[in-house]
PDB file of C-alpha atoms in Angstrom:
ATOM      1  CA  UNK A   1     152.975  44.957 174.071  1.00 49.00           C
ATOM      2  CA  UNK A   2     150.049  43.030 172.596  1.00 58.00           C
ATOM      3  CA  UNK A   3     151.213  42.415 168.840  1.00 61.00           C
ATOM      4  CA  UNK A   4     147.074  42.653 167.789  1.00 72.00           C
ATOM      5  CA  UNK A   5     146.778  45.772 169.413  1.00 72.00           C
ATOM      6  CA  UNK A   6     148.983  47.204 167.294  1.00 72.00           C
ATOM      7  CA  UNK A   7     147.533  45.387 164.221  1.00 78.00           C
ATOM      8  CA  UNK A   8     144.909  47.442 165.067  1.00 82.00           C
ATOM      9  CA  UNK A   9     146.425  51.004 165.440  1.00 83.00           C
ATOM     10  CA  UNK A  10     148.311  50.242 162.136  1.00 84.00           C
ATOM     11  CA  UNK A  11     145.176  49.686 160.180  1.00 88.00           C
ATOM     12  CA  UNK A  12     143.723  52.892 162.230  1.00 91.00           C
ATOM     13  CA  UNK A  13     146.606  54.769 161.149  1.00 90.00           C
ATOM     14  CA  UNK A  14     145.510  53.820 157.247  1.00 93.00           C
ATOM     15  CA  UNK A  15     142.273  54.609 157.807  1.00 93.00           C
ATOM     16  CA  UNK A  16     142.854  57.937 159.263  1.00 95.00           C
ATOM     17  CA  UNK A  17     146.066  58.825 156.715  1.00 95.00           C
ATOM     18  CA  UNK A  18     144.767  57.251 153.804  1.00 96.00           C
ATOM     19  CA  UNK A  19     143.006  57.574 150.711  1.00 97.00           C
ATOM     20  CA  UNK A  20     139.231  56.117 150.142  1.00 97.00           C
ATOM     21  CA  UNK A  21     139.335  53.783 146.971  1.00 97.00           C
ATOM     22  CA  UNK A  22     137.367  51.936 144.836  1.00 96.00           C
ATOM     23  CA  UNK A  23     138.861  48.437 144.018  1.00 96.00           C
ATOM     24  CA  UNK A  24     136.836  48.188 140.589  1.00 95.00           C
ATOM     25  CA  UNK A  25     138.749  51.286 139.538  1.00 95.00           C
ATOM     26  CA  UNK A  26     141.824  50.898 141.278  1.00 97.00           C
ATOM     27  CA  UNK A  27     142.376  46.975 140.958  1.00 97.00           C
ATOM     28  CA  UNK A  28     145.926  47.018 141.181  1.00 97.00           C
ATOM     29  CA  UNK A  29     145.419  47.560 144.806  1.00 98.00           C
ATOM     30  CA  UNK A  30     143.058  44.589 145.004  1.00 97.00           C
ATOM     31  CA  UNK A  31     144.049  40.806 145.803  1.00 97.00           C
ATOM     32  CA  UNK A  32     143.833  38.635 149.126  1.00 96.00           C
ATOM     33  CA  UNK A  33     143.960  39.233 152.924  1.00 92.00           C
ATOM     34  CA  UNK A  34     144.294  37.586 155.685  1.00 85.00           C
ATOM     35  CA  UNK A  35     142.397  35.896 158.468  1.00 78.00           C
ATOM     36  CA  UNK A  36     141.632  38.441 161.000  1.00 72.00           C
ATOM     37  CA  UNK A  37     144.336  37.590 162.961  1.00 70.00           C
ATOM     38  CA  UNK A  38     146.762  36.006 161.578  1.00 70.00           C
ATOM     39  CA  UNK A  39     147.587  35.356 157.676  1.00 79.00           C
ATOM     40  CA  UNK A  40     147.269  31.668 158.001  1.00 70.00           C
ATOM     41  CA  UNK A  41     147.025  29.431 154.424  1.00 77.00           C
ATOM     42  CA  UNK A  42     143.888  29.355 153.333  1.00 86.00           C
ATOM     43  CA  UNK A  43     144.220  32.947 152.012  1.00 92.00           C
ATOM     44  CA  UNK A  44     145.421  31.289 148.622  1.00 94.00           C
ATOM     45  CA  UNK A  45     142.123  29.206 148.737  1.00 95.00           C
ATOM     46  CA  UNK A  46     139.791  32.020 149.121  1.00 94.00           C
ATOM     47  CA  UNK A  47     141.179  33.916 146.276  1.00 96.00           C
ATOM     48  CA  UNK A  48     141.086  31.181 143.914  1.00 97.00           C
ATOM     49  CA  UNK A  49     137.733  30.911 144.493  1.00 97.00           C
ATOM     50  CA  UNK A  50     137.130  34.572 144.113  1.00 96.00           C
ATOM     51  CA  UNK A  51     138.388  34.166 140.692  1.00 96.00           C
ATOM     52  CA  UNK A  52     136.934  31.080 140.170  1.00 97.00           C
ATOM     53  CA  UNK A  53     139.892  29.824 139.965  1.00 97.00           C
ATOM     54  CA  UNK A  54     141.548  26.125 140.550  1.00 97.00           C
ATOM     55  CA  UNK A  55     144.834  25.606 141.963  1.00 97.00           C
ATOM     56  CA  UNK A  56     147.390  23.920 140.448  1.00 97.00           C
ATOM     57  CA  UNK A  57     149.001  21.973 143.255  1.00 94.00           C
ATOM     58  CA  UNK A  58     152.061  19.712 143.320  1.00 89.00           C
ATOM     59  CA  UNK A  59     153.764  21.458 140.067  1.00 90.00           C
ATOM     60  CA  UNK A  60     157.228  20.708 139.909  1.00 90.00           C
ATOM     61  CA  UNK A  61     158.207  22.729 137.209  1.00 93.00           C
ATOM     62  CA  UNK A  62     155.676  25.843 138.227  1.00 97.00           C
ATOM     63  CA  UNK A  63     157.000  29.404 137.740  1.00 97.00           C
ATOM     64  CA  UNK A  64     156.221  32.810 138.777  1.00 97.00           C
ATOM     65  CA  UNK A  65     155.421  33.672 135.294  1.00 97.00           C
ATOM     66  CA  UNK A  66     154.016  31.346 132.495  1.00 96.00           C
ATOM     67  CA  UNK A  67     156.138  33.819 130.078  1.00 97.00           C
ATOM     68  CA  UNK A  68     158.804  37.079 131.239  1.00 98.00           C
ATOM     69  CA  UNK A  69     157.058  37.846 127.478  1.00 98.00           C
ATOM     70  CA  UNK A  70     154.399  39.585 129.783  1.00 97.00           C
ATOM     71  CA  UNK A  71     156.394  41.703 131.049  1.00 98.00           C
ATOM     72  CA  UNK A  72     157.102  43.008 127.604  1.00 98.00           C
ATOM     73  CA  UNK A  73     156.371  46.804 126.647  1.00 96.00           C
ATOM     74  CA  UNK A  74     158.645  50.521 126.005  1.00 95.00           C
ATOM     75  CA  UNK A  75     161.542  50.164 127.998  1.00 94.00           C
ATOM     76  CA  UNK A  76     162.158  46.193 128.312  1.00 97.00           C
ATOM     77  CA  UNK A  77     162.692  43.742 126.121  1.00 97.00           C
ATOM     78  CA  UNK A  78     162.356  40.213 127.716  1.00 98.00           C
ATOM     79  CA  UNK A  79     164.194  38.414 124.732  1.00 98.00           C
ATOM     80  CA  UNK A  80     167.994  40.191 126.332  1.00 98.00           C
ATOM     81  CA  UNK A  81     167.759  38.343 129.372  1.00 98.00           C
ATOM     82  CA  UNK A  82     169.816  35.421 130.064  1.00 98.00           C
ATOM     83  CA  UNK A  83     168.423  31.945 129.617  1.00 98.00           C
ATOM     84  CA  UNK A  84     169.203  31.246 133.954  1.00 98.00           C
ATOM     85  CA  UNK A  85     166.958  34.172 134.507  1.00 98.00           C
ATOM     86  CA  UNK A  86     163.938  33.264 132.394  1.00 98.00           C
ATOM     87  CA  UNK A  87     164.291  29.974 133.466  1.00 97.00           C
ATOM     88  CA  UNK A  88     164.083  31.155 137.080  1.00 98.00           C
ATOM     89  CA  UNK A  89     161.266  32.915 136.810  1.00 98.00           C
ATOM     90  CA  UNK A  90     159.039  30.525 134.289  1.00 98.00           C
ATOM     91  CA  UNK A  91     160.292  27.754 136.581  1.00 97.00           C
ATOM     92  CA  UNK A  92     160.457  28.698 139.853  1.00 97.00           C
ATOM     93  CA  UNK A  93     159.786  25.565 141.410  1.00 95.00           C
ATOM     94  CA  UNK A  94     162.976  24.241 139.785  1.00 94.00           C
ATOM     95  CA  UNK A  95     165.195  26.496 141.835  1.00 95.00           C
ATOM     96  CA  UNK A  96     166.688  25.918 145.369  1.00 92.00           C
ATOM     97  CA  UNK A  97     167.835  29.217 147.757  1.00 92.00           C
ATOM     98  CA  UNK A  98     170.341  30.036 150.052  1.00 92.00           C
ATOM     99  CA  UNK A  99     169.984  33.415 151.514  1.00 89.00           C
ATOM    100  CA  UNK A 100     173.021  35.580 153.873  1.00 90.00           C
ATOM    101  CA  UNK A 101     171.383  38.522 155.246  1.00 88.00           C
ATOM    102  CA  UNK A 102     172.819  41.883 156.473  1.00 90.00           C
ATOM    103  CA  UNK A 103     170.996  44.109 158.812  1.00 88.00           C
ATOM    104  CA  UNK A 104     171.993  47.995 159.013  1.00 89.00           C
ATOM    105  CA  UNK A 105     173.074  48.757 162.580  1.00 84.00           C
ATOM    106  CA  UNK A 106     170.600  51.946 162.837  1.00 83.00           C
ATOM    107  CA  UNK A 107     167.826  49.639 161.577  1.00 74.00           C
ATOM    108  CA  UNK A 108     168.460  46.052 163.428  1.00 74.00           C
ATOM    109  CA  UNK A 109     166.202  47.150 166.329  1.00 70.00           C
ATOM    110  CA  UNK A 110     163.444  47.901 164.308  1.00 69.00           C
ATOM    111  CA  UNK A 111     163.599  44.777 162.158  1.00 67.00           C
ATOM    112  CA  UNK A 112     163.821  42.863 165.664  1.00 65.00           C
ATOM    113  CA  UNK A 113     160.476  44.802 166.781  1.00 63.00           C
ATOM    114  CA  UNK A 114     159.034  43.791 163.563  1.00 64.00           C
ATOM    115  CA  UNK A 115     159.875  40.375 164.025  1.00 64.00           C
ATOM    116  CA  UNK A 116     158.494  40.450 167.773  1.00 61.00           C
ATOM    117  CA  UNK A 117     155.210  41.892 167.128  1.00 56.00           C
ATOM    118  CA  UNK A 118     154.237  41.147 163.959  1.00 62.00           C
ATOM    119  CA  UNK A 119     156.326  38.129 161.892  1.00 60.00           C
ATOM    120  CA  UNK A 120     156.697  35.480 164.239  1.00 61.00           C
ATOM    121  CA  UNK A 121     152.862  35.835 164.811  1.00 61.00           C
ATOM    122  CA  UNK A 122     151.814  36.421 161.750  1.00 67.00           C
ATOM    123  CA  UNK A 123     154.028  34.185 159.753  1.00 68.00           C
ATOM    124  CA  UNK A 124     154.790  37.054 156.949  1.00 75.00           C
ATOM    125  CA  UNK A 125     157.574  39.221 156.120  1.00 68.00           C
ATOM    126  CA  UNK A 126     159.355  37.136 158.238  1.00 75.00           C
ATOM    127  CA  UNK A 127     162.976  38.840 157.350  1.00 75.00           C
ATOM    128  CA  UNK A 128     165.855  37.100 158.661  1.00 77.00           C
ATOM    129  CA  UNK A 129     167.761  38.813 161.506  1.00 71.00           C
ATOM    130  CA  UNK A 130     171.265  37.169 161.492  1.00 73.00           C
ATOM    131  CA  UNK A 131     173.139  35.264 158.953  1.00 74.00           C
ATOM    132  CA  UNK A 132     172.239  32.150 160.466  1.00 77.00           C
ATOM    133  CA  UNK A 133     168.315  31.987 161.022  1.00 78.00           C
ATOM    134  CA  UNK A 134     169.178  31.435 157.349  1.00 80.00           C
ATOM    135  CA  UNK A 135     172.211  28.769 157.536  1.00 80.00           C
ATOM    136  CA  UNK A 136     169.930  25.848 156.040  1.00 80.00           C
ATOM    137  CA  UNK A 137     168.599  27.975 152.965  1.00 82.00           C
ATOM    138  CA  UNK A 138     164.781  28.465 152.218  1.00 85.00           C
ATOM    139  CA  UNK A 139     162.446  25.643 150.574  1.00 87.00           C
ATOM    140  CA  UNK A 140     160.114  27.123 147.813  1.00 89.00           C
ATOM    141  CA  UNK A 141     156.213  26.037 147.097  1.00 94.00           C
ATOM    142  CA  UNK A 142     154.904  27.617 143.940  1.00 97.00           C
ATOM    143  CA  UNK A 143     151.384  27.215 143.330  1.00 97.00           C
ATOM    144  CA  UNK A 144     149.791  28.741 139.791  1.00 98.00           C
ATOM    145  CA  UNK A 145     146.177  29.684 139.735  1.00 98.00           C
ATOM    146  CA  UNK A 146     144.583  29.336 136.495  1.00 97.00           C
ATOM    147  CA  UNK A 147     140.652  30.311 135.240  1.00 97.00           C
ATOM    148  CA  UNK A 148     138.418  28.095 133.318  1.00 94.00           C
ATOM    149  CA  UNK A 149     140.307  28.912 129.897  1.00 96.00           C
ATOM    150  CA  UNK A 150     143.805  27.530 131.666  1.00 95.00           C
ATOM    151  CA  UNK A 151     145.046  31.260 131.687  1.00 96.00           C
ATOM    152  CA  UNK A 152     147.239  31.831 134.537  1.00 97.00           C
ATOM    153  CA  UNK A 153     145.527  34.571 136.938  1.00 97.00           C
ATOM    154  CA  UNK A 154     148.186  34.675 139.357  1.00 98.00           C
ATOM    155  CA  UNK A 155     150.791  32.893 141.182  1.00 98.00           C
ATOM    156  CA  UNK A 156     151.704  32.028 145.465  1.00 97.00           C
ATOM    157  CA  UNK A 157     154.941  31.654 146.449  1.00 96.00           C
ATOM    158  CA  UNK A 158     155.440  30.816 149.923  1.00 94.00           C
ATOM    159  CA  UNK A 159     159.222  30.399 151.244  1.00 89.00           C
ATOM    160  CA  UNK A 160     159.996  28.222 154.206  1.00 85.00           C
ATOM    161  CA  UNK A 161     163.029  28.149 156.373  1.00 81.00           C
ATOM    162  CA  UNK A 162     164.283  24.553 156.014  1.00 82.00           C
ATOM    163  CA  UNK A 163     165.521  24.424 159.578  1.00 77.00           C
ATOM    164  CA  UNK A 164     162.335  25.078 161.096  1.00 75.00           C
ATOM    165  CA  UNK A 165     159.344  25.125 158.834  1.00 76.00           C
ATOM    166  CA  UNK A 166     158.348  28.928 159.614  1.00 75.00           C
ATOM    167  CA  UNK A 167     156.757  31.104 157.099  1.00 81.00           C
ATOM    168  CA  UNK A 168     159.507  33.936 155.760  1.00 80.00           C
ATOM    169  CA  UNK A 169     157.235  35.070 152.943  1.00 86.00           C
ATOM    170  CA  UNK A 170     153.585  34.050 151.055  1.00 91.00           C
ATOM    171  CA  UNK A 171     152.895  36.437 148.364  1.00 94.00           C
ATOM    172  CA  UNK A 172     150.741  36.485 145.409  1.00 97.00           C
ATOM    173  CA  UNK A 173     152.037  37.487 141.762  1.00 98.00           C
ATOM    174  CA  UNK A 174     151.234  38.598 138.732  1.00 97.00           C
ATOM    175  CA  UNK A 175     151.678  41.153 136.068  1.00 97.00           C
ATOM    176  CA  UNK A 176     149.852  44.361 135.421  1.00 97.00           C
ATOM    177  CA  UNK A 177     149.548  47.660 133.466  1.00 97.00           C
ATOM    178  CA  UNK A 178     148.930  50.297 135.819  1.00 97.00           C
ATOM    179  CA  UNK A 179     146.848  53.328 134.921  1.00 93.00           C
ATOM    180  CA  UNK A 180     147.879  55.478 132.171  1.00 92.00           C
ATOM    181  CA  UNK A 181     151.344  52.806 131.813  1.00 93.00           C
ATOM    182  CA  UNK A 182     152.111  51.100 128.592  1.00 91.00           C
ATOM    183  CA  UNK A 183     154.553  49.073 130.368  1.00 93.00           C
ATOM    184  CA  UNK A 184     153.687  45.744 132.735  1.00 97.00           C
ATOM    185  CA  UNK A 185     155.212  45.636 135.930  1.00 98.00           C
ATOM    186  CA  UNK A 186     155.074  42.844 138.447  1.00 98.00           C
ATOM    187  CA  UNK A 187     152.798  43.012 141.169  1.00 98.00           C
ATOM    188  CA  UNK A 188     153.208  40.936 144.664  1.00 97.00           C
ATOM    189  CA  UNK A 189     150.392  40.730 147.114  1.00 97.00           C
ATOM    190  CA  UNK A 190     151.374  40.507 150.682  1.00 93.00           C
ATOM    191  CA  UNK A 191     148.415  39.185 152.239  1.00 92.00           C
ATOM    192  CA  UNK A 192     147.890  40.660 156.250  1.00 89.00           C
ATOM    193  CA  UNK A 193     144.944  40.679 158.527  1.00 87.00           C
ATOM    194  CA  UNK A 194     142.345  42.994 156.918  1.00 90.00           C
ATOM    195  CA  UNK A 195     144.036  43.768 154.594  1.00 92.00           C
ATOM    196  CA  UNK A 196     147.010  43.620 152.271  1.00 94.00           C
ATOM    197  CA  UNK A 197     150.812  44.873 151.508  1.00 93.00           C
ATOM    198  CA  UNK A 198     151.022  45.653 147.670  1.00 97.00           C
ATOM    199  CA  UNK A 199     154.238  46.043 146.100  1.00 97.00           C
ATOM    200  CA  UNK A 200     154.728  47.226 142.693  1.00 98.00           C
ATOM    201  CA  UNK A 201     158.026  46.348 140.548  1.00 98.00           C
ATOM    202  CA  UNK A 202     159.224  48.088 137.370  1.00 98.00           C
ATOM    203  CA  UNK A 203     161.539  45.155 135.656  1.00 98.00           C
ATOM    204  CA  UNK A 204     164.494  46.835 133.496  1.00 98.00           C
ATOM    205  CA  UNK A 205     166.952  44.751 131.787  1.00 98.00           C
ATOM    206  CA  UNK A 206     170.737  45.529 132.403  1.00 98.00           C
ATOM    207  CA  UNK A 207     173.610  45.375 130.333  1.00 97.00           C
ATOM    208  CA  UNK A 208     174.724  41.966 130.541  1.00 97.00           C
ATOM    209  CA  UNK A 209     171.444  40.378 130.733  1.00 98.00           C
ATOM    210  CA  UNK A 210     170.381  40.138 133.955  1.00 98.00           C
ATOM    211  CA  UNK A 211     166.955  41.718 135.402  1.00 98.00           C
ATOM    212  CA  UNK A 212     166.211  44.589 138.067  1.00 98.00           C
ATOM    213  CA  UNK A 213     162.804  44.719 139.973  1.00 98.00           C
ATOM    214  CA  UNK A 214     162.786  48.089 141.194  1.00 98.00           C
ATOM    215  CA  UNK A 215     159.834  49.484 143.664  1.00 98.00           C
ATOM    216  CA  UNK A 216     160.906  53.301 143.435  1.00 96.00           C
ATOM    217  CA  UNK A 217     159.744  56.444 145.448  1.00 95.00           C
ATOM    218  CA  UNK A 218     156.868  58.556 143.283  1.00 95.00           C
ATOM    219  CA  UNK A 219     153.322  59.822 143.073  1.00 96.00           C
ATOM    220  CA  UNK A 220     149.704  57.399 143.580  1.00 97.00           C
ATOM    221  CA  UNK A 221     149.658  55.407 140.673  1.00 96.00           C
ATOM    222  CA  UNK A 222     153.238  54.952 140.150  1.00 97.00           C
ATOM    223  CA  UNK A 223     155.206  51.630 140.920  1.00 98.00           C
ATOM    224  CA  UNK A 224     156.031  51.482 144.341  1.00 98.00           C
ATOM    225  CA  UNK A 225     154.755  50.089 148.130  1.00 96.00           C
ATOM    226  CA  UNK A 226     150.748  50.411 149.116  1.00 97.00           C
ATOM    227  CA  UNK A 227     149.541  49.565 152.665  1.00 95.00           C
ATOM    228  CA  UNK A 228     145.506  48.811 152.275  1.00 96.00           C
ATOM    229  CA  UNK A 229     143.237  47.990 154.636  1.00 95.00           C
ATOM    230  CA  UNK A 230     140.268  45.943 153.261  1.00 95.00           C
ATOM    231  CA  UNK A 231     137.931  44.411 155.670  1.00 90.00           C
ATOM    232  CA  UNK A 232     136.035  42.447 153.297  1.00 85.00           C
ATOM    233  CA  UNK A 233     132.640  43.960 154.497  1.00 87.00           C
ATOM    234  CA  UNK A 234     130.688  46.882 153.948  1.00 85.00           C
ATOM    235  CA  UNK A 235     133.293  49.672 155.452  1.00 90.00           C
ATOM    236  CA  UNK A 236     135.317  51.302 153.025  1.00 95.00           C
ATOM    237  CA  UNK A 237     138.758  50.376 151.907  1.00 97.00           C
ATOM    238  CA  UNK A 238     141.315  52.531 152.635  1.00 97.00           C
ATOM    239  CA  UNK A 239     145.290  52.398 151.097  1.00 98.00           C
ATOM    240  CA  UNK A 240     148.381  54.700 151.920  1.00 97.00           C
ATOM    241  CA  UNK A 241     151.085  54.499 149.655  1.00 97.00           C
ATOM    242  CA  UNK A 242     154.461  53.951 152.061  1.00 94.00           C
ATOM    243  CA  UNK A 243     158.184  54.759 151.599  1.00 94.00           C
ATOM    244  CA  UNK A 244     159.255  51.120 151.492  1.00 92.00           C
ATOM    245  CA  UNK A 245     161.284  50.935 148.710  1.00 96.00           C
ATOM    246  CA  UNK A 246     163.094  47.597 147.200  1.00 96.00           C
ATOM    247  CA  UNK A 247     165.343  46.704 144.577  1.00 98.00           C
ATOM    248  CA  UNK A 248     166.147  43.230 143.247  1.00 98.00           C
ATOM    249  CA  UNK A 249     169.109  42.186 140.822  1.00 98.00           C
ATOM    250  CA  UNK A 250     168.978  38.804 139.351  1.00 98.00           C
ATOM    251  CA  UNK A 251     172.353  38.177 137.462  1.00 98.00           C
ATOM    252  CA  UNK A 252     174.925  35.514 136.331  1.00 98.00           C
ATOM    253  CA  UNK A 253     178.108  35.837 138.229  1.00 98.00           C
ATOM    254  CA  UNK A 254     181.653  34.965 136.395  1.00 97.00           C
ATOM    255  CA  UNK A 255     181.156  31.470 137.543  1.00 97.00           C
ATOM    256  CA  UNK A 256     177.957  31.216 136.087  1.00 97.00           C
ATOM    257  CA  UNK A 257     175.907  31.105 139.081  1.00 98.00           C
ATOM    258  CA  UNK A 258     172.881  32.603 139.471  1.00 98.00           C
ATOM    259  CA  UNK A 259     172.654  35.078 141.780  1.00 98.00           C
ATOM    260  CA  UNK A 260     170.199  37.876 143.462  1.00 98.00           C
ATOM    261  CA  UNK A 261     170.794  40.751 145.365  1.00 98.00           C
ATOM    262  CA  UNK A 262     167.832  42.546 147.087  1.00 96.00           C
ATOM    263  CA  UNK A 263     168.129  46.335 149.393  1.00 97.00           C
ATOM    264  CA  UNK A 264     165.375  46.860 151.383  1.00 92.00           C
ATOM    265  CA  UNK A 265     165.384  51.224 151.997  1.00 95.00           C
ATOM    266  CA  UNK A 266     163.187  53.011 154.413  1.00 90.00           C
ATOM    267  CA  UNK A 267     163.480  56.788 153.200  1.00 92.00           C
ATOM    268  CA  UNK A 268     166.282  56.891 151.861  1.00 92.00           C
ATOM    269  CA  UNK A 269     168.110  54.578 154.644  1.00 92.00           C
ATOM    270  CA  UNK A 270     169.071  51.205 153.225  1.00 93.00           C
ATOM    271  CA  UNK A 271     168.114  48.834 156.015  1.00 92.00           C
ATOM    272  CA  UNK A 272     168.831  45.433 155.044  1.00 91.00           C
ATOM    273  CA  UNK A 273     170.534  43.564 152.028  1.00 94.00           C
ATOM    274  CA  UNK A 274     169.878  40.013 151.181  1.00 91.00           C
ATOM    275  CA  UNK A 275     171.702  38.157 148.973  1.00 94.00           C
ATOM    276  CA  UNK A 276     170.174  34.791 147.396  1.00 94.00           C
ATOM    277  CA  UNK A 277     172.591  32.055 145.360  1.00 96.00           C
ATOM    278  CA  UNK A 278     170.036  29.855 143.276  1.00 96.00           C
ATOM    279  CA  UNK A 279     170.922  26.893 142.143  1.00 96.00           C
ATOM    280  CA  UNK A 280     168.609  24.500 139.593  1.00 95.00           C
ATOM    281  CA  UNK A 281     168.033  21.287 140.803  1.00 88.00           C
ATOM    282  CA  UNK A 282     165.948  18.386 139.376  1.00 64.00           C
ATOM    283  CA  UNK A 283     162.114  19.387 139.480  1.00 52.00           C
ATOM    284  CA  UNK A 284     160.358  19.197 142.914  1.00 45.00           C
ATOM    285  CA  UNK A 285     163.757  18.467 144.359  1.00 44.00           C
ATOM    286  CA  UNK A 286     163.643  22.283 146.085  1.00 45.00           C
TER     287      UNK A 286
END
């Protein structure tokens, strides 16, 4: 089956299922797309420039987050986390990752269709379908976009596999309040042809001072998964909200490794589980 063909019926089926918004109201659901047929690289280009923006290439000590302090509000308190998990996420760049995937048996099918259709193709949400397509670990760029004033506006990370080069995932981060919130939570573009995957994260510190991301089910407005479709012309844009749900736990194990465990659940079915050991190298060395 022609994998653009049914780029096209998905972004039908969010124009038809969908909601009509208004990306000066509803920012949150703004940020980059794709070519129109593939997501390519030079999405992070265009966006910078949108922003009028420069990028910050070659960093070696670049991180998701100049602070986790934005992330502070009711409910989290960035000061109880570890020092291995701020310094992941305020230095990304620092960090190498190997990754062992597990695929549910009710769900491998549809994570190989995925794959066939749309990943390879596309060269996004690329998720690894057996342990070894992962073997040789994942190489990390992180690339900070900052304004005029040096304020960060918002972060790529693109993740390679190192035995082949190919795209797993290029996202764009940053922080924001949502509507009516008091609390940040961590926002990650997807970029996709005409359009976007937008994933919302509430962070929530645990006991023993590690971090959860969580993207739970809920209402519009709430943290959680948005398909949009955003043409970048005069038609109107068009988002779904989707029952993709994640949940990430960064924590120190008793060896003191770093560690991250991330479910992946459709509905309520929990369809894949990766699990990421990050070590700190010497910066650039990723």
């Amino acid at each position: 089956m022609n994998g653009r063909l049914i780029d096209r019926w998905t972004q039908q089926w969010v124009r038809s299922t969908g909601r009509r918004v208004d990306l000066r109201a509803e920012p949150w659901l703004d940020g980059p797309r794709g070519d129109r047929d593939q997501v390519g690289d030079s999405w992070l280009a265009r966006e910078a420039a949108r922003h009028d923006g420069r990028m910050l290439n070659g960093e070696d000590d670049a991180g998701l987050l100049r602070s986790v302090t934005s992330l502070d509000g009711p409910g989290f308190e960035s000061g109880e986390l570890l020092p291995e998990v701020r310094s992941f996420y305020e230095h990304t760049a620092r960090w190498r990752l190997e990754l062992w995937s597990q695929w549910s048996p009710l769900a491998w099918p549809f994570g190989w269709l995925i794959s066939a259709l749309f990943a390879r193709r596309l060269q996004q949400l690329s998720l690894p379908l057996r342990p070894l397509d992962v073997a040789h670990g994942m190489s990390s760029e992180v690339t900070p976009v900052v304004g005029a004033d040096e304020r960060l506006i918002g972060t790529s990370w693109r993740r390679r596999l190192r035995a082949n080069g190919a795209t797993v995932f290029s996202g764009w981060y940053q922080h924001v309040i949502l509507p009516g919130r008091r609390r940040p939570s961590v926002r990650v573009v997807f970029p996709l042809p005409n359009g976007r995957l937008v994933v919302l994260l509430r962070p929530e510190v645990t006991a023993d001072g590690g971090l959860t991301l969580i993207s739970p089910a809920g209402r519009w407005g709430d943290d959680g998964a948005y398909l949009v479709v955003d043409r970048g012309d005069a038609s109107p844009v068009r988002a779904r909200r989707i029952p993709v749900h994640e949940r990430f736990h960064v924590f120190v194990d008793t060896e003191g490794i770093l560690r991250t465990d991330h479910t992946l659940t459709l509905w309520t079915l929990t369809v894949l589980r990766l699990h990421y050991r990050l070590d700190e190298t010497k910066a650039g060395l990723t």
